[in-house]
PDB file of C-alpha atoms and ligand atoms in Angstrom:
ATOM      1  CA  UNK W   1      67.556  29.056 121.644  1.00 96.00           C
ATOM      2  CA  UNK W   2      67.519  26.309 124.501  1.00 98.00           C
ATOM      3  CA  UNK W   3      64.047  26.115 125.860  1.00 98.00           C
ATOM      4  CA  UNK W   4      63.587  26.515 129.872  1.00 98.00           C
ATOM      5  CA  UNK W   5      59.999  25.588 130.983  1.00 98.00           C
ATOM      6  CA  UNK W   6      58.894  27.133 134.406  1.00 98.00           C
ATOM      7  CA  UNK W   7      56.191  25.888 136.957  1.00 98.00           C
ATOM      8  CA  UNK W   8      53.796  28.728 137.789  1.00 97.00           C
ATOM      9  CA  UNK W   9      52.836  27.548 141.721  1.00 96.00           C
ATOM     10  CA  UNK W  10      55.360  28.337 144.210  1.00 97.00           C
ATOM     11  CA  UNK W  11      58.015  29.448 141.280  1.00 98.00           C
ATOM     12  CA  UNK W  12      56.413  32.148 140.087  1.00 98.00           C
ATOM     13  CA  UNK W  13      53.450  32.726 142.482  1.00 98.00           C
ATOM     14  CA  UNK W  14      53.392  32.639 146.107  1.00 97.00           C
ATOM     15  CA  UNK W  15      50.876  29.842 146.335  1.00 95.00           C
ATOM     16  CA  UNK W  16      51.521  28.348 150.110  1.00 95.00           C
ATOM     17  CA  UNK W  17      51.756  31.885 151.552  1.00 96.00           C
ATOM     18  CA  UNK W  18      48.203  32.792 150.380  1.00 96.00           C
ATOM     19  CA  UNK W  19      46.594  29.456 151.221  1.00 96.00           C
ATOM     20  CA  UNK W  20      48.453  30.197 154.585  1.00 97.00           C
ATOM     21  CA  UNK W  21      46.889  33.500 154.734  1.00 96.00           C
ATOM     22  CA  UNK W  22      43.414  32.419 154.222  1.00 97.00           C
ATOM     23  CA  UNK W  23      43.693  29.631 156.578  1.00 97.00           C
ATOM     24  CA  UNK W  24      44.843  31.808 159.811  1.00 97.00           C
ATOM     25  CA  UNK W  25      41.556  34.010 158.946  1.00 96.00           C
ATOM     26  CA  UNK W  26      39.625  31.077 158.905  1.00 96.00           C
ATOM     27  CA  UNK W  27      40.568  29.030 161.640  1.00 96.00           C
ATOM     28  CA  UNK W  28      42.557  31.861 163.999  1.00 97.00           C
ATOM     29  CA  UNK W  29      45.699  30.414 163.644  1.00 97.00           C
ATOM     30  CA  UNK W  30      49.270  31.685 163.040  1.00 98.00           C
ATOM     31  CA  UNK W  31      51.584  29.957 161.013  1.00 97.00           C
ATOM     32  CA  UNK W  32      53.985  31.163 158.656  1.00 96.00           C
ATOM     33  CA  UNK W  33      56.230  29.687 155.706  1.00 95.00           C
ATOM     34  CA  UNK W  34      58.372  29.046 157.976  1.00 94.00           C
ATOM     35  CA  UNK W  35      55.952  26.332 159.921  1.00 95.00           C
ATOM     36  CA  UNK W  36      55.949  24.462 156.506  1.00 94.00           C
ATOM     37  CA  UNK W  37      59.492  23.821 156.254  1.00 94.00           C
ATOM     38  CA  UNK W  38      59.913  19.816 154.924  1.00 94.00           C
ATOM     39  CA  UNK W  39      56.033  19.559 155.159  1.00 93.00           C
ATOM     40  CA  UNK W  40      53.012  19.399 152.691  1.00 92.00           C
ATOM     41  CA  UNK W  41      50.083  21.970 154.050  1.00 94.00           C
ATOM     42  CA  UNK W  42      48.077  18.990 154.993  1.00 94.00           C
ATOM     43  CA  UNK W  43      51.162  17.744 157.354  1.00 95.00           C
ATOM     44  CA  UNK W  44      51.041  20.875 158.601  1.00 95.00           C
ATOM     45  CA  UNK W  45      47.500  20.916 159.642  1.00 96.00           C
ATOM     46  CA  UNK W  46      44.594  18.215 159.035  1.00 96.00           C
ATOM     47  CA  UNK W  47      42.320  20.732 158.205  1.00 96.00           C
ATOM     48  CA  UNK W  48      43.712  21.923 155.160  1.00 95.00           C
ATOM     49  CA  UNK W  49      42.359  18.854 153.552  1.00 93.00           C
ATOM     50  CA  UNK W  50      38.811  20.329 153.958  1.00 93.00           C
ATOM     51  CA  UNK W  51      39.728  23.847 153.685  1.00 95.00           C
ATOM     52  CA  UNK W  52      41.701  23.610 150.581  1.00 92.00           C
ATOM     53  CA  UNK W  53      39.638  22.682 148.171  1.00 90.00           C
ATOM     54  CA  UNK W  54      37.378  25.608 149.335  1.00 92.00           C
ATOM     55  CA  UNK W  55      40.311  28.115 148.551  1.00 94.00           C
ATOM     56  CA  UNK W  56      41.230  26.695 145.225  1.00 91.00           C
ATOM     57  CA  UNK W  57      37.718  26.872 143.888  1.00 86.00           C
ATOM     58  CA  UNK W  58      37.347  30.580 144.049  1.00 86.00           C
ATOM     59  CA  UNK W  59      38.592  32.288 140.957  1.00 82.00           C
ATOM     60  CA  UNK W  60      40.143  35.297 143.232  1.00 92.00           C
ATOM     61  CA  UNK W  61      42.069  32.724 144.333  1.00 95.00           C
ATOM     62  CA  UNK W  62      44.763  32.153 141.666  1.00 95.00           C
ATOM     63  CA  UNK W  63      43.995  36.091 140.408  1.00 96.00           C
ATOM     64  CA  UNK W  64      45.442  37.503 144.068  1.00 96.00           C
ATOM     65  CA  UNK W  65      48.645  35.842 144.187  1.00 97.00           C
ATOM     66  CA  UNK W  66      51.750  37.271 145.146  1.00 98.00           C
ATOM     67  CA  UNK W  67      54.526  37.316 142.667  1.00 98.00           C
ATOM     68  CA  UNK W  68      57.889  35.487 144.096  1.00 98.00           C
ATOM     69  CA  UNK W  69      60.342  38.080 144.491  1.00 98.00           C
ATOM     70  CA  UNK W  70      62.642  38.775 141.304  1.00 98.00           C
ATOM     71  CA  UNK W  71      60.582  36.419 139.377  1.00 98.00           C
ATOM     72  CA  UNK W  72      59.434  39.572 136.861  1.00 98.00           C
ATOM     73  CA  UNK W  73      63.058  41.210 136.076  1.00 98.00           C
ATOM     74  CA  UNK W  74      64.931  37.146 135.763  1.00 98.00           C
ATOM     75  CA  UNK W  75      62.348  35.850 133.469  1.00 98.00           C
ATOM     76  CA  UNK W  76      62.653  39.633 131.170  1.00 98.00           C
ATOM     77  CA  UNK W  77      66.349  39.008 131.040  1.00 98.00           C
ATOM     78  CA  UNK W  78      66.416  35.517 130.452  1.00 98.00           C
ATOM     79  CA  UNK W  79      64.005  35.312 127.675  1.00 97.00           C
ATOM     80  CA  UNK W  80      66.383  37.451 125.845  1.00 97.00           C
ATOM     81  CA  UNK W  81      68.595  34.324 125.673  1.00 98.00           C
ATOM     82  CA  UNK W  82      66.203  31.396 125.657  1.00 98.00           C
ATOM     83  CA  UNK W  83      63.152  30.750 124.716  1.00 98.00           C
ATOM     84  CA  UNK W  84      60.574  30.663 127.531  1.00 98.00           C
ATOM     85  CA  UNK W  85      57.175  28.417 128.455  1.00 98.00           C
ATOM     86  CA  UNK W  86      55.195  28.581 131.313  1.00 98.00           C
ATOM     87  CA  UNK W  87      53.797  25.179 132.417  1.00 98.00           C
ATOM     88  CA  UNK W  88      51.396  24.585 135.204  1.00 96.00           C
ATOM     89  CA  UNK W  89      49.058  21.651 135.895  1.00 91.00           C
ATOM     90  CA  UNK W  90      46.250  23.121 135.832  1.00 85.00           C
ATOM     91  CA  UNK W  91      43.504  20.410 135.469  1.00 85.00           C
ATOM     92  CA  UNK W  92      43.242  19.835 139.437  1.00 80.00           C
ATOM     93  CA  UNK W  93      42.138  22.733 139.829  1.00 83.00           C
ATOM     94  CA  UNK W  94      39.724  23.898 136.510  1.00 84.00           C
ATOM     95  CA  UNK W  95      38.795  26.905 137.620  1.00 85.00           C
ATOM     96  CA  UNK W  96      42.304  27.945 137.865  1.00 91.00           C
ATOM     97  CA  UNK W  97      42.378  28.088 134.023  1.00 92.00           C
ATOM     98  CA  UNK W  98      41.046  31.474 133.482  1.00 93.00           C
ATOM     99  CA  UNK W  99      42.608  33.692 136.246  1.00 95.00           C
ATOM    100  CA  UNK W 100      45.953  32.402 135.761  1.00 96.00           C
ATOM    101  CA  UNK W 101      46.392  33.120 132.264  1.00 96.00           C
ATOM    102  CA  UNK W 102      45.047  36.905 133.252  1.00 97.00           C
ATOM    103  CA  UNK W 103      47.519  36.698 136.442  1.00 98.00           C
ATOM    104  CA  UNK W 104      50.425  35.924 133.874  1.00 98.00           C
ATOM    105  CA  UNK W 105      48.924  38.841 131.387  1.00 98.00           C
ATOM    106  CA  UNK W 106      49.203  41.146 134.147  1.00 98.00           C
ATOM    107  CA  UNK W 107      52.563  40.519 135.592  1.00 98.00           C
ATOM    108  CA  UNK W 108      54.487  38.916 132.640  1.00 98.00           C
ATOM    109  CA  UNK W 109      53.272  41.229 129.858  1.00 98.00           C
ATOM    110  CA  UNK W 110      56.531  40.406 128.092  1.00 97.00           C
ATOM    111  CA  UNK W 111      55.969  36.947 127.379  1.00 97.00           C
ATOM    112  CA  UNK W 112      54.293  35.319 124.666  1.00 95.00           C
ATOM    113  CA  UNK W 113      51.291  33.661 125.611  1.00 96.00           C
ATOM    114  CA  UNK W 114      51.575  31.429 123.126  1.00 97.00           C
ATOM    115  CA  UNK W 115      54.420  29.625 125.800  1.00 98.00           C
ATOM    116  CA  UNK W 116      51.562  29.615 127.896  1.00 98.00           C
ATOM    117  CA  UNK W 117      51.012  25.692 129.053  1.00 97.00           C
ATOM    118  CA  UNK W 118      48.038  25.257 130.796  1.00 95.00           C
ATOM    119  CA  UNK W 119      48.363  20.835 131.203  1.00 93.00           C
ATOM    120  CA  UNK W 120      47.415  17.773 133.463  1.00 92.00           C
ATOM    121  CA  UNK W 121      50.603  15.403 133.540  1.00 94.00           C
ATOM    122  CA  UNK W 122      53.933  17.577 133.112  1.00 95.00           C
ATOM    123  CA  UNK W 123      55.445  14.636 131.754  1.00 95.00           C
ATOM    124  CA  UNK W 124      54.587  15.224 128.090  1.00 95.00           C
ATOM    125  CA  UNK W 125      56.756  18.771 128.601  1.00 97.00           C
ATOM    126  CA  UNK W 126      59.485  18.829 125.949  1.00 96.00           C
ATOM    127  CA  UNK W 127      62.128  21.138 126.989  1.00 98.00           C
ATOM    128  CA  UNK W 128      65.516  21.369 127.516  1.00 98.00           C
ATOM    129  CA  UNK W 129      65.406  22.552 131.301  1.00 98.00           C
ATOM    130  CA  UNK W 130      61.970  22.250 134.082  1.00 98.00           C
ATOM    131  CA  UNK W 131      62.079  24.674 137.012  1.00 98.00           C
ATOM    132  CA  UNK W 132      59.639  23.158 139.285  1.00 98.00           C
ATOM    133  CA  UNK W 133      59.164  23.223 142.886  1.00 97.00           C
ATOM    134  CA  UNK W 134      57.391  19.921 142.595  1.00 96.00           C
ATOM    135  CA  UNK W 135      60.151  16.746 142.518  1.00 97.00           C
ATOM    136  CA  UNK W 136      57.314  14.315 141.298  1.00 96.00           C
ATOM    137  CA  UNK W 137      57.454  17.077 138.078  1.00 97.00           C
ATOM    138  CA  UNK W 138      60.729  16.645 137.504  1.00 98.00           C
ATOM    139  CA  UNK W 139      61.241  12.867 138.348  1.00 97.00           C
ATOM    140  CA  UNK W 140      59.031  12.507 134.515  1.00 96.00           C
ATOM    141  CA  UNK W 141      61.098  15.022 133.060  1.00 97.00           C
ATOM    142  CA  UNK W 142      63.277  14.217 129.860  1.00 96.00           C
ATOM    143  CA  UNK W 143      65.261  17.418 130.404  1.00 97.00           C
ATOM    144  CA  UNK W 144      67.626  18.486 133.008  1.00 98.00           C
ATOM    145  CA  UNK W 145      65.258  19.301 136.272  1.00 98.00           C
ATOM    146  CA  UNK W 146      66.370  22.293 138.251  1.00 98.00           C
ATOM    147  CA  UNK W 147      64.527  22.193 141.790  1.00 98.00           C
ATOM    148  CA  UNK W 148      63.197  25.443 142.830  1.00 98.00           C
ATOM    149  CA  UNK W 149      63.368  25.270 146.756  1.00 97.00           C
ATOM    150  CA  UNK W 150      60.188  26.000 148.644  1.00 97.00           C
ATOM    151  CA  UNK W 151      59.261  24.840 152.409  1.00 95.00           C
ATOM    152  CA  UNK W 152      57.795  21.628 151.534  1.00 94.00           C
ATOM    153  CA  UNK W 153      60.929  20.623 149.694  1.00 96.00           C
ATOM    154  CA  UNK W 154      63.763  21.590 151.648  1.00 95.00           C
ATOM    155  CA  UNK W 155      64.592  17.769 152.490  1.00 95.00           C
ATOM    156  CA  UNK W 156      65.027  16.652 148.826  1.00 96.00           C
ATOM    157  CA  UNK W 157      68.394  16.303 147.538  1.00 96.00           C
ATOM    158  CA  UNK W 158      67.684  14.328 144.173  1.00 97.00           C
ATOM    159  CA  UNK W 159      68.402  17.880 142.159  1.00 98.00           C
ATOM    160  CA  UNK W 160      70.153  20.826 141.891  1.00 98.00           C
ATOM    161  CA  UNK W 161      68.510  23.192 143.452  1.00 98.00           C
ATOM    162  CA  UNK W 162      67.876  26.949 143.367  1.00 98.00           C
ATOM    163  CA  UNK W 163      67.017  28.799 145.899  1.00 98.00           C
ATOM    164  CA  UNK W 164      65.325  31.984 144.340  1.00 98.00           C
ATOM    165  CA  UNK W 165      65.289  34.247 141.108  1.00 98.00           C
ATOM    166  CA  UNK W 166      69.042  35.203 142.033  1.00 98.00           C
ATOM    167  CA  UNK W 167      70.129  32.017 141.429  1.00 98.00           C
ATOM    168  CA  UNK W 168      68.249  31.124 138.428  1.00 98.00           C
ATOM    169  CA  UNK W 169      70.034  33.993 137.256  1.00 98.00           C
ATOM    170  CA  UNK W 170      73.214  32.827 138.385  1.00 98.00           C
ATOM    171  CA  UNK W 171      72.779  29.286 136.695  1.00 98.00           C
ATOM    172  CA  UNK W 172      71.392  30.273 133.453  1.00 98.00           C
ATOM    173  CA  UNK W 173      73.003  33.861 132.850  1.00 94.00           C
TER     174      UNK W 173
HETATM  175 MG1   MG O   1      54.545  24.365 141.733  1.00 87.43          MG
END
């Protein structure tokens, strides 16, 4: 079976919306995704430098995500017909180590958690494709990079690029 490695972040889990979230509590604003299109959350707003960190650290953090919509039901039919890993970088961010893998227990049940890839530099990811939202990710990548489109990436036009679950469906299935 051809091996498809998948970011976690903003491919899987809805990682801007929820630092979003927390920010507007914290400092009364208002923005949405849609404020972040072609921009990093610190272009957005300077603060998030100082603020993010804060997030990041707390284990809830990474436990409350969101799951991206039709993540669960592509991933159960594709990994009939490849074989997949879950990579995410987690060394900025240690204390994402231990509520992620429970957050992937919880709502991927069906995959092995031995495909579980919990690294620093994706670069030393052998695999035959790398969904990634992330274009310094894929510009490392020996495989075939597919880039999963979020708001901060809408300007990049160095891969293909998918636009949600349907479409991974579409291009693998
Ligand atoms: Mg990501």
């Amino acid at each position: 079976m051809k091996r498809i490695a998948i970011d976690m972040d903003e491919v899987i889990s809805a990682f801007s919306l929820k630092c979003l979230q927390l920010f507007n509590a914290d400092c009364q604003t208002k923005y949405t995704l849609a404020n972040l299109h072609g921009k990093l959350l610190t272009e957005l707003d300077q603060r998030f430098h100082e603020k993010v960190n804060d997030y990041l650290a707390e284990e809830s953090f990474f436990l409350n995500l969101d799951v991206m919509e039709g993540s669960q039901e592509a991933l159960r039919r594709l990994s009939k017909q490849y074989d997949i890993f879950i990579v995410t970088a987690a060394m900025e961010f240690p204390a994402s180590l231990a509520p992620k893998y429970q957050w992937l227990k919880k709502h991927f049940p069906f995959l092995n958690e031995k495909h579980f890839v919990f690294c620093g530099d994706k670069s030393i990811i052998c695999a035959d494709y790398l969904i990634d939202d992330t274009p310094k990710n894929l510009d490392t990548f020996k495989g075939e990079g597919l880039l999963f489109s979020a708001p901060h990436n809408v300007n990049n036009n160095a891969y293909v690029r998918l636009n949600n679950w349907k479409e991974v469906e579409q291009y693998f299935l």
